[in-house]
Every structure is written in structure tokens, then in C-alpha cells.
Amino acid sequence: MPTYVHLVRHAQGYHNLCQENHALPDPDLTDLGKRQCEELYQSFPYHDKITHLVASPLRRTIYTCLLSFNPDIAPDKPRVITLPDIQEVSPFPCDTGSEPAKLLDDFPDDKVVDLGLVKEGWNDKGPGSEYAPEPRKLFERARRAREWFRDLGRDHAGEGEVNIVAVTHGGFLHFLTEDFEGVDYGRGTGWGNTEWRSYEVVEENGEVRLRETGESARRRRGSKEGLTETEQMELRAAFAGAVEREFGMGEAIEEEE
């Protein structure tokens, strides 16, 4: 049976209001962000198919997941699994998660939010960390995340079609999907708040990929053709280079890789 991942960018947080708010540590959702979650709940068409809920362990992604899919949190429905590998790119305070003990205080019920994968050091984005904003490390953890989705699907393949909702961040979504179309370098993403797209987990030449479904692609671009592989590679190199110039923690990714 196929495994589908419905990727969602979080709702508006206070850090989205102005650049000065990037200094806010692990910010909450704004009132508009909470309304965006309600709108997402009303418009998302696959609530009855959801088998797993996953979120980056930052507060805004967890709350987006809870508020947008709360009716799906029930004894016979999935809890929210928090996955550190899908946290945001930058080391700014707004994109750096809280300590595990703080998250446990905020989300103490493991039947609602599962923090089992959140270990000490998950929010360390220094040069020696696996979560440092270095292009090679970003592509590597994106690969790990795709494989994690694949493995989750395999573990539940005998139960029927697997539909995972994963709430993550605008910048990291480009690395995760390997799709750099529409990147706005000023915002660091081409995704809007609570925008969602659907993907099938596939394996190509020994690599796990996320292939956007035809329905999802048509919904967001109509009949317009997507970028060619060459165009994607050019944007990939440009975006990775922009990350390197912004944070300067490692070597830029080679264009031909």
C-alpha cells in the first residue's frame, strides 16, 4: 500500500510579523495564526484518512498540528509525534526549539504529544551540531526525514494506505521536498503559512523521494508545467549558497552534486 505525506507549513507566528521578532525564542502563534489553523481544519479534505500526525518540535508547529487536526486527536486517532529532523533551518532564536524539559512542561500528556524523539541537544545549532545550518547537513537531515517517513509507512503497510500529516517550516520544506520552485529569498521560502501539499513516498535509484501527487500539483499551479530537473538543480545550488552566505558554518553545496 502507498504511503502519502501531507506536508504543512506552520501557521503565522509572532516571528513572522517583523524581522526584530526573530529574536523571540520559540515563539507562539499569533491570533491570525490560530484563525489560519481553523481555516486549515475546515478546508483539509483528508481528515478521515489520517493515520499519523508529525510535527517539528518547535511550539508553533506543534500548536499548528494540534489546532488544525485536533478532532483527529482521540483514543482511536494518532497522537502528534515530534520529529527533530524537520525543525527549521536557521539558528535564530525564533527557529531554535525549547529545551526538552520545557517542552515536557508545555505538553505533559504523551497521549497527545509524543516527545520521545526529542533528546538533549536537539536544539543545538552550533557548528558542530547535526542541526547546524550548513547545506550538507540540511540535505542530510532531509534525507533522514524522508527515510523516516518511508519506514513509518512500511511499519504500518499491513494496515492499509498510510497518510501522514507533517507540520514543518518554510525553509526546510524546500530541502525536504527537493523542490525549490518559488523560493523567495527575502522570506526564505516559497510556502505560505498553513499551505499544504501532498506527496507519495517513492524510491528511485536507491534514494527515498517525495513525489508530489498530481492532484496536489494541479491544485496549486493549475495546468502550468513544473520546473525542469536542470532548473531545480540551479535553484537548489542558489538556495544552498544563500544559506551558506547567511550563516557561514560550512562549505557551500557543489552545483553538480
PDB file of C-alpha atoms in Angstrom:
ATOM      1  CA  MET A   1       0.000   0.000   0.000  1.00  0.00           C
ATOM      2  CA  PRO A   2       1.256   3.528  -0.735  1.00  0.00           C
ATOM      3  CA  THR A   3       2.489   5.970   1.869  1.00  0.00           C
ATOM      4  CA  TYR A   4       1.432   9.596   1.483  1.00  0.00           C
ATOM      5  CA  VAL A   5       2.840  12.588   3.343  1.00  0.00           C
ATOM      6  CA  HIS A   6       0.766  15.763   3.528  1.00  0.00           C
ATOM      7  CA  LEU A   7       3.300  18.481   4.282  1.00  0.00           C
ATOM      8  CA  VAL A   8       2.102  21.638   6.030  1.00  0.00           C
ATOM      9  CA  ARG A   9       3.929  24.863   6.785  1.00  0.00           C
ATOM     10  CA  HIS A  10       3.067  26.171  10.259  1.00  0.00           C
ATOM     11  CA  ALA A  11       0.583  28.995  10.827  1.00  0.00           C
ATOM     12  CA  GLN A  12       1.720  32.566  11.416  1.00  0.00           C
ATOM     13  CA  GLY A  13       3.946  33.011  14.457  1.00  0.00           C
ATOM     14  CA  TYR A  14       4.995  36.232  16.128  1.00  0.00           C
ATOM     15  CA  HIS A  15       8.382  35.990  14.413  1.00  0.00           C
ATOM     16  CA  ASN A  16       6.604  36.352  11.060  1.00  0.00           C
ATOM     17  CA  LEU A  17       5.433  39.860  11.928  1.00  0.00           C
ATOM     18  CA  CYS A  18       8.767  41.663  11.665  1.00  0.00           C
ATOM     19  CA  GLN A  19      12.486  40.981  11.488  1.00  0.00           C
ATOM     20  CA  GLU A  20      13.005  42.218  15.040  1.00  0.00           C
ATOM     21  CA  ASN A  21      10.837  39.366  16.269  1.00  0.00           C
ATOM     22  CA  HIS A  22      13.401  36.871  15.013  1.00  0.00           C
ATOM     23  CA  ALA A  23      14.987  37.428  18.429  1.00  0.00           C
ATOM     24  CA  LEU A  24      11.960  35.847  20.134  1.00  0.00           C
ATOM     25  CA  PRO A  25      12.772  32.334  21.408  1.00  0.00           C
ATOM     26  CA  ASP A  26      10.494  29.585  20.080  1.00  0.00           C
ATOM     27  CA  PRO A  27       7.526  31.959  19.561  1.00  0.00           C
ATOM     28  CA  ASP A  28       3.852  31.122  19.757  1.00  0.00           C
ATOM     29  CA  LEU A  29       1.174  31.555  17.094  1.00  0.00           C
ATOM     30  CA  THR A  30      -0.485  34.920  16.587  1.00  0.00           C
ATOM     31  CA  ASP A  31      -4.255  35.304  16.717  1.00  0.00           C
ATOM     32  CA  LEU A  32      -4.223  35.299  12.925  1.00  0.00           C
ATOM     33  CA  GLY A  33      -2.171  32.119  13.040  1.00  0.00           C
ATOM     34  CA  LYS A  34      -4.820  30.468  15.193  1.00  0.00           C
ATOM     35  CA  ARG A  35      -7.509  31.516  12.716  1.00  0.00           C
ATOM     36  CA  GLN A  36      -5.391  30.077   9.896  1.00  0.00           C
ATOM     37  CA  CYS A  37      -5.416  26.761  11.760  1.00  0.00           C
ATOM     38  CA  GLU A  38      -9.207  26.849  11.928  1.00  0.00           C
ATOM     39  CA  GLU A  39      -9.359  27.563   8.202  1.00  0.00           C
ATOM     40  CA  LEU A  40      -6.963  24.702   7.527  1.00  0.00           C
ATOM     41  CA  TYR A  41      -9.128  22.349   9.552  1.00  0.00           C
ATOM     42  CA  GLN A  42     -12.189  23.407   7.580  1.00  0.00           C
ATOM     43  CA  SER A  43     -10.523  23.072   4.170  1.00  0.00           C
ATOM     44  CA  PHE A  44      -8.301  19.989   4.563  1.00  0.00           C
ATOM     45  CA  PRO A  45     -10.121  17.165   2.752  1.00  0.00           C
ATOM     46  CA  TYR A  46      -8.366  14.084   4.141  1.00  0.00           C
ATOM     47  CA  HIS A  47      -9.103  14.116   7.875  1.00  0.00           C
ATOM     48  CA  ASP A  48     -10.736  10.694   7.659  1.00  0.00           C
ATOM     49  CA  LYS A  49      -7.612   9.221   6.032  1.00  0.00           C
ATOM     50  CA  ILE A  50      -5.000  10.457   8.519  1.00  0.00           C
ATOM     51  CA  THR A  51      -3.043   7.632  10.137  1.00  0.00           C
ATOM     52  CA  HIS A  52      -0.200   9.654  11.716  1.00  0.00           C
ATOM     53  CA  LEU A  53       0.415  13.223  12.840  1.00  0.00           C
ATOM     54  CA  VAL A  54       4.006  14.501  12.924  1.00  0.00           C
ATOM     55  CA  ALA A  55       5.395  17.923  13.826  1.00  0.00           C
ATOM     56  CA  SER A  56       8.695  19.670  14.231  1.00  0.00           C
ATOM     57  CA  PRO A  57       9.238  20.057  17.998  1.00  0.00           C
ATOM     58  CA  LEU A  58       9.002  23.856  17.874  1.00  0.00           C
ATOM     59  CA  ARG A  59       5.976  25.337  19.624  1.00  0.00           C
ATOM     60  CA  ARG A  60       4.398  26.884  16.536  1.00  0.00           C
ATOM     61  CA  THR A  61       4.464  23.623  14.584  1.00  0.00           C
ATOM     62  CA  ILE A  62       3.099  21.574  17.475  1.00  0.00           C
ATOM     63  CA  TYR A  63       0.277  24.057  18.048  1.00  0.00           C
ATOM     64  CA  THR A  64      -0.478  24.248  14.326  1.00  0.00           C
ATOM     65  CA  CYS A  65      -0.823  20.474  14.291  1.00  0.00           C
ATOM     66  CA  LEU A  66      -2.990  20.405  17.417  1.00  0.00           C
ATOM     67  CA  LEU A  67      -5.266  23.269  16.351  1.00  0.00           C
ATOM     68  CA  SER A  68      -5.626  22.201  12.710  1.00  0.00           C
ATOM     69  CA  PHE A  69      -6.101  18.487  13.332  1.00  0.00           C
ATOM     70  CA  ASN A  70      -7.379  18.470  16.931  1.00  0.00           C
ATOM     71  CA  PRO A  71     -10.523  16.450  16.066  1.00  0.00           C
ATOM     72  CA  ASP A  72      -8.109  13.731  14.926  1.00  0.00           C
ATOM     73  CA  ILE A  73      -6.531  13.540  18.407  1.00  0.00           C
ATOM     74  CA  ALA A  74      -8.756  10.952  20.056  1.00  0.00           C
ATOM     75  CA  PRO A  75      -8.326   7.467  21.574  1.00  0.00           C
ATOM     76  CA  ASP A  76      -8.730   5.876  18.165  1.00  0.00           C
ATOM     77  CA  LYS A  77      -6.685   8.517  16.341  1.00  0.00           C
ATOM     78  CA  PRO A  78      -2.943   9.286  16.248  1.00  0.00           C
ATOM     79  CA  ARG A  79      -1.084  11.486  18.707  1.00  0.00           C
ATOM     80  CA  VAL A  80       1.417  14.068  17.470  1.00  0.00           C
ATOM     81  CA  ILE A  81       4.904  12.606  17.063  1.00  0.00           C
ATOM     82  CA  THR A  82       7.586  15.303  17.290  1.00  0.00           C
ATOM     83  CA  LEU A  83      10.499  14.791  14.885  1.00  0.00           C
ATOM     84  CA  PRO A  84      13.664  16.914  15.409  1.00  0.00           C
ATOM     85  CA  ASP A  85      14.938  16.297  11.877  1.00  0.00           C
ATOM     86  CA  ILE A  86      12.177  18.502  10.418  1.00  0.00           C
ATOM     87  CA  GLN A  87      12.973  21.596  12.524  1.00  0.00           C
ATOM     88  CA  GLU A  88      13.706  24.899  10.770  1.00  0.00           C
ATOM     89  CA  VAL A  89      16.970  25.839   9.075  1.00  0.00           C
ATOM     90  CA  SER A  90      18.288  28.976  10.782  1.00  0.00           C
ATOM     91  CA  PRO A  91      19.981  29.323  14.191  1.00  0.00           C
ATOM     92  CA  PHE A  92      17.986  32.458  15.069  1.00  0.00           C
ATOM     93  CA  PRO A  93      16.200  32.311  18.450  1.00  0.00           C
ATOM     94  CA  CYS A  94      12.829  32.115  16.679  1.00  0.00           C
ATOM     95  CA  ASP A  95      13.976  28.982  14.832  1.00  0.00           C
ATOM     96  CA  THR A  96      15.649  27.326  17.810  1.00  0.00           C
ATOM     97  CA  GLY A  97      13.491  24.993  19.858  1.00  0.00           C
ATOM     98  CA  SER A  98      12.984  24.855  23.602  1.00  0.00           C
ATOM     99  CA  GLU A  99      14.792  22.532  25.965  1.00  0.00           C
ATOM    100  CA  PRO A 100      13.171  19.081  26.325  1.00  0.00           C
ATOM    101  CA  ALA A 101      12.181  19.799  29.956  1.00  0.00           C
ATOM    102  CA  LYS A 102      10.386  22.993  28.890  1.00  0.00           C
ATOM    103  CA  LEU A 103       8.521  21.173  26.136  1.00  0.00           C
ATOM    104  CA  LEU A 104       7.504  18.480  28.607  1.00  0.00           C
ATOM    105  CA  ASP A 105       6.082  21.185  30.885  1.00  0.00           C
ATOM    106  CA  ASP A 106       4.126  22.637  27.970  1.00  0.00           C
ATOM    107  CA  PHE A 107       2.958  19.288  26.579  1.00  0.00           C
ATOM    108  CA  PRO A 108       2.882  16.852  29.512  1.00  0.00           C
ATOM    109  CA  ASP A 109       0.356  14.366  28.079  1.00  0.00           C
ATOM    110  CA  ASP A 110       2.208  11.838  25.921  1.00  0.00           C
ATOM    111  CA  LYS A 111      -1.136  10.567  24.651  1.00  0.00           C
ATOM    112  CA  VAL A 112      -1.473  13.903  22.827  1.00  0.00           C
ATOM    113  CA  VAL A 113       2.127  14.961  22.061  1.00  0.00           C
ATOM    114  CA  ASP A 114       4.858  12.325  21.875  1.00  0.00           C
ATOM    115  CA  LEU A 115       8.244  13.879  22.753  1.00  0.00           C
ATOM    116  CA  GLY A 116      10.095  10.576  22.764  1.00  0.00           C
ATOM    117  CA  LEU A 117      12.436  11.548  19.901  1.00  0.00           C
ATOM    118  CA  VAL A 118      13.320  14.929  21.433  1.00  0.00           C
ATOM    119  CA  LYS A 119      16.655  14.455  23.207  1.00  0.00           C
ATOM    120  CA  GLU A 120      19.089  16.821  24.895  1.00  0.00           C
ATOM    121  CA  GLY A 121      20.957  18.778  22.239  1.00  0.00           C
ATOM    122  CA  TRP A 122      18.183  18.659  19.640  1.00  0.00           C
ATOM    123  CA  ASN A 123      18.065  22.464  19.720  1.00  0.00           C
ATOM    124  CA  ASP A 124      21.832  22.966  19.394  1.00  0.00           C
ATOM    125  CA  LYS A 125      22.502  24.595  16.021  1.00  0.00           C
ATOM    126  CA  GLY A 126      26.176  25.373  16.582  1.00  0.00           C
ATOM    127  CA  PRO A 127      28.871  24.492  14.007  1.00  0.00           C
ATOM    128  CA  GLY A 128      29.483  21.017  15.444  1.00  0.00           C
ATOM    129  CA  SER A 129      25.810  20.050  15.575  1.00  0.00           C
ATOM    130  CA  GLU A 130      23.998  17.851  13.076  1.00  0.00           C
ATOM    131  CA  TYR A 131      21.359  20.608  13.020  1.00  0.00           C
ATOM    132  CA  ALA A 132      23.752  23.412  12.096  1.00  0.00           C
ATOM    133  CA  PRO A 133      22.524  25.406   9.053  1.00  0.00           C
ATOM    134  CA  GLU A 134      25.173  24.011   6.733  1.00  0.00           C
ATOM    135  CA  PRO A 135      23.918  22.937   3.291  1.00  0.00           C
ATOM    136  CA  ARG A 136      25.373  19.416   3.503  1.00  0.00           C
ATOM    137  CA  LYS A 137      23.845  18.832   6.921  1.00  0.00           C
ATOM    138  CA  LEU A 138      20.484  20.204   5.774  1.00  0.00           C
ATOM    139  CA  PHE A 139      20.374  17.878   2.781  1.00  0.00           C
ATOM    140  CA  GLU A 140      21.443  15.005   5.035  1.00  0.00           C
ATOM    141  CA  ARG A 141      18.724  15.508   7.636  1.00  0.00           C
ATOM    142  CA  ALA A 142      16.175  15.997   4.867  1.00  0.00           C
ATOM    143  CA  ARG A 143      17.258  12.585   3.557  1.00  0.00           C
ATOM    144  CA  ARG A 144      16.910  11.094   7.049  1.00  0.00           C
ATOM    145  CA  ALA A 145      13.427  12.565   7.386  1.00  0.00           C
ATOM    146  CA  ARG A 146      12.283  11.107   4.071  1.00  0.00           C
ATOM    147  CA  GLU A 147      13.609   7.716   5.118  1.00  0.00           C
ATOM    148  CA  TRP A 148      11.833   8.068   8.462  1.00  0.00           C
ATOM    149  CA  PHE A 149       8.541   8.653   6.620  1.00  0.00           C
ATOM    150  CA  ARG A 150       9.253   5.612   4.436  1.00  0.00           C
ATOM    151  CA  ASP A 151       9.975   3.432   7.469  1.00  0.00           C
ATOM    152  CA  LEU A 152       6.842   4.622   9.257  1.00  0.00           C
ATOM    153  CA  GLY A 153       4.841   3.656   6.193  1.00  0.00           C
ATOM    154  CA  ARG A 154       6.497   0.247   5.995  1.00  0.00           C
ATOM    155  CA  ASP A 155       5.800  -0.413   9.667  1.00  0.00           C
ATOM    156  CA  HIS A 156       2.087   0.123   9.070  1.00  0.00           C
ATOM    157  CA  ALA A 157       1.776  -1.126   5.496  1.00  0.00           C
ATOM    158  CA  GLY A 158      -0.319  -4.102   6.574  1.00  0.00           C
ATOM    159  CA  GLU A 159      -2.975  -1.767   7.944  1.00  0.00           C
ATOM    160  CA  GLY A 160      -3.791  -0.189   4.579  1.00  0.00           C
ATOM    161  CA  GLU A 161      -2.917   3.132   2.976  1.00  0.00           C
ATOM    162  CA  VAL A 162      -0.721   5.297   5.192  1.00  0.00           C
ATOM    163  CA  ASN A 163      -1.449   9.044   5.311  1.00  0.00           C
ATOM    164  CA  ILE A 164       0.981  11.113   7.382  1.00  0.00           C
ATOM    165  CA  VAL A 165       0.394  14.782   8.131  1.00  0.00           C
ATOM    166  CA  ALA A 166       3.721  16.501   8.891  1.00  0.00           C
ATOM    167  CA  VAL A 167       3.819  20.125  10.057  1.00  0.00           C
ATOM    168  CA  THR A 168       7.193  21.757   9.492  1.00  0.00           C
ATOM    169  CA  HIS A 169       8.836  25.021   8.358  1.00  0.00           C
ATOM    170  CA  GLY A 170       9.076  27.067   5.190  1.00  0.00           C
ATOM    171  CA  GLY A 171      12.822  26.984   4.683  1.00  0.00           C
ATOM    172  CA  PHE A 172      13.272  23.319   5.477  1.00  0.00           C
ATOM    173  CA  LEU A 173      10.374  22.283   3.243  1.00  0.00           C
ATOM    174  CA  HIS A 174      12.499  23.028   0.168  1.00  0.00           C
ATOM    175  CA  PHE A 175      15.252  20.702   1.346  1.00  0.00           C
ATOM    176  CA  LEU A 176      12.724  18.041   2.361  1.00  0.00           C
ATOM    177  CA  THR A 177      10.820  18.035  -0.944  1.00  0.00           C
ATOM    178  CA  GLU A 178      13.876  18.790  -3.123  1.00  0.00           C
ATOM    179  CA  ASP A 179      11.631  21.343  -4.816  1.00  0.00           C
ATOM    180  CA  PHE A 180      12.984  24.900  -4.855  1.00  0.00           C
ATOM    181  CA  GLU A 181      10.388  26.410  -7.155  1.00  0.00           C
ATOM    182  CA  GLY A 182       9.061  29.761  -5.977  1.00  0.00           C
ATOM    183  CA  VAL A 183      11.730  30.372  -3.323  1.00  0.00           C
ATOM    184  CA  ASP A 184      11.511  33.938  -2.034  1.00  0.00           C
ATOM    185  CA  TYR A 185      14.956  34.729  -0.672  1.00  0.00           C
ATOM    186  CA  GLY A 186      13.544  37.591   1.377  1.00  0.00           C
ATOM    187  CA  ARG A 187      11.216  35.239   3.246  1.00  0.00           C
ATOM    188  CA  GLY A 188      13.411  32.167   2.953  1.00  0.00           C
ATOM    189  CA  THR A 189      10.616  30.087   1.431  1.00  0.00           C
ATOM    190  CA  GLY A 190       8.071  29.778  -1.331  1.00  0.00           C
ATOM    191  CA  TRP A 191       5.438  28.313   1.014  1.00  0.00           C
ATOM    192  CA  GLY A 192       2.676  30.336   2.679  1.00  0.00           C
ATOM    193  CA  ASN A 193       1.547  29.897   6.271  1.00  0.00           C
ATOM    194  CA  THR A 194      -0.625  26.737   6.576  1.00  0.00           C
ATOM    195  CA  GLU A 195      -0.045  25.933   2.906  1.00  0.00           C
ATOM    196  CA  TRP A 196      -0.131  22.177   2.378  1.00  0.00           C
ATOM    197  CA  ARG A 197       0.903  19.845  -0.409  1.00  0.00           C
ATOM    198  CA  SER A 198       0.572  16.086  -0.780  1.00  0.00           C
ATOM    199  CA  TYR A 199       3.347  13.668  -1.704  1.00  0.00           C
ATOM    200  CA  GLU A 200       3.793   9.955  -2.241  1.00  0.00           C
ATOM    201  CA  VAL A 201       6.886   8.352  -0.746  1.00  0.00           C
ATOM    202  CA  VAL A 202       8.798   6.619  -3.548  1.00  0.00           C
ATOM    203  CA  GLU A 203      12.216   5.043  -4.010  1.00  0.00           C
ATOM    204  CA  GLU A 204      14.244   5.962  -7.073  1.00  0.00           C
ATOM    205  CA  ASN A 205      17.740   4.603  -7.729  1.00  0.00           C
ATOM    206  CA  GLY A 206      18.131   3.632  -4.096  1.00  0.00           C
ATOM    207  CA  GLU A 207      17.055   7.074  -2.792  1.00  0.00           C
ATOM    208  CA  VAL A 208      13.832   7.942  -0.972  1.00  0.00           C
ATOM    209  CA  ARG A 209      11.965  10.789  -2.657  1.00  0.00           C
ATOM    210  CA  LEU A 210       8.742  12.664  -2.101  1.00  0.00           C
ATOM    211  CA  ARG A 211       6.796  12.844  -5.355  1.00  0.00           C
ATOM    212  CA  GLU A 212       4.021  15.436  -5.343  1.00  0.00           C
ATOM    213  CA  THR A 213       0.677  13.946  -6.299  1.00  0.00           C
ATOM    214  CA  GLY A 214      -0.967  15.123  -9.485  1.00  0.00           C
ATOM    215  CA  GLU A 215      -3.966  16.402  -7.547  1.00  0.00           C
ATOM    216  CA  SER A 216      -1.745  18.481  -5.283  1.00  0.00           C
ATOM    217  CA  ALA A 217       0.270  19.934  -8.158  1.00  0.00           C
ATOM    218  CA  ARG A 218      -2.879  20.853 -10.111  1.00  0.00           C
ATOM    219  CA  ARG A 219      -4.432  22.481  -7.056  1.00  0.00           C
ATOM    220  CA  ARG A 220      -1.535  24.896  -6.644  1.00  0.00           C
ATOM    221  CA  ARG A 221      -0.376  25.541 -10.214  1.00  0.00           C
ATOM    222  CA  GLY A 222      -3.262  24.556 -12.481  1.00  0.00           C
ATOM    223  CA  SER A 223      -2.043  23.443 -15.891  1.00  0.00           C
ATOM    224  CA  LYS A 224       1.298  25.233 -15.574  1.00  0.00           C
ATOM    225  CA  GLU A 225       4.263  22.914 -16.010  1.00  0.00           C
ATOM    226  CA  GLY A 226       6.744  22.492 -13.162  1.00  0.00           C
ATOM    227  CA  LEU A 227      10.442  23.244 -13.390  1.00  0.00           C
ATOM    228  CA  THR A 228      12.808  21.019 -15.314  1.00  0.00           C
ATOM    229  CA  GLU A 229      15.417  18.978 -13.449  1.00  0.00           C
ATOM    230  CA  THR A 230      18.119  21.391 -14.598  1.00  0.00           C
ATOM    231  CA  GLU A 231      16.150  24.383 -13.325  1.00  0.00           C
ATOM    232  CA  GLN A 232      15.621  22.654  -9.987  1.00  0.00           C
ATOM    233  CA  MET A 233      19.336  21.921  -9.685  1.00  0.00           C
ATOM    234  CA  GLU A 234      20.174  25.557 -10.405  1.00  0.00           C
ATOM    235  CA  LEU A 235      17.744  26.778  -7.753  1.00  0.00           C
ATOM    236  CA  ARG A 236      18.981  24.137  -5.315  1.00  0.00           C
ATOM    237  CA  ALA A 237      22.542  25.389  -5.675  1.00  0.00           C
ATOM    238  CA  ALA A 238      21.444  29.017  -5.398  1.00  0.00           C
ATOM    239  CA  PHE A 239      19.372  28.414  -2.260  1.00  0.00           C
ATOM    240  CA  ALA A 240      22.109  26.352  -0.624  1.00  0.00           C
ATOM    241  CA  GLY A 241      24.550  29.117  -1.460  1.00  0.00           C
ATOM    242  CA  ALA A 242      22.239  31.687   0.110  1.00  0.00           C
ATOM    243  CA  VAL A 243      22.095  29.625   3.301  1.00  0.00           C
ATOM    244  CA  GLU A 244      25.887  29.387   3.344  1.00  0.00           C
ATOM    245  CA  ARG A 245      26.315  33.129   2.850  1.00  0.00           C
ATOM    246  CA  GLU A 246      23.743  33.913   5.541  1.00  0.00           C
ATOM    247  CA  PHE A 247      25.109  31.616   8.240  1.00  0.00           C
ATOM    248  CA  GLY A 248      28.627  30.750   7.068  1.00  0.00           C
ATOM    249  CA  MET A 249      29.030  27.495   9.008  1.00  0.00           C
ATOM    250  CA  GLY A 250      30.244  25.165   6.288  1.00  0.00           C
ATOM    251  CA  GLU A 251      31.119  24.692   2.651  1.00  0.00           C
ATOM    252  CA  ALA A 252      28.506  25.564   0.072  1.00  0.00           C
ATOM    253  CA  ILE A 253      26.974  22.633  -1.767  1.00  0.00           C
ATOM    254  CA  GLU A 254      28.559  21.976  -5.148  1.00  0.00           C
ATOM    255  CA  GLU A 255      26.252  22.764  -8.016  1.00  0.00           C
ATOM    256  CA  GLU A 256      26.847  19.475  -9.774  1.00  0.00           C
ATOM    257  CA  GLU A 257      26.031  17.346  -6.727  1.00  0.00           C
TER     258      GLU A 257
END
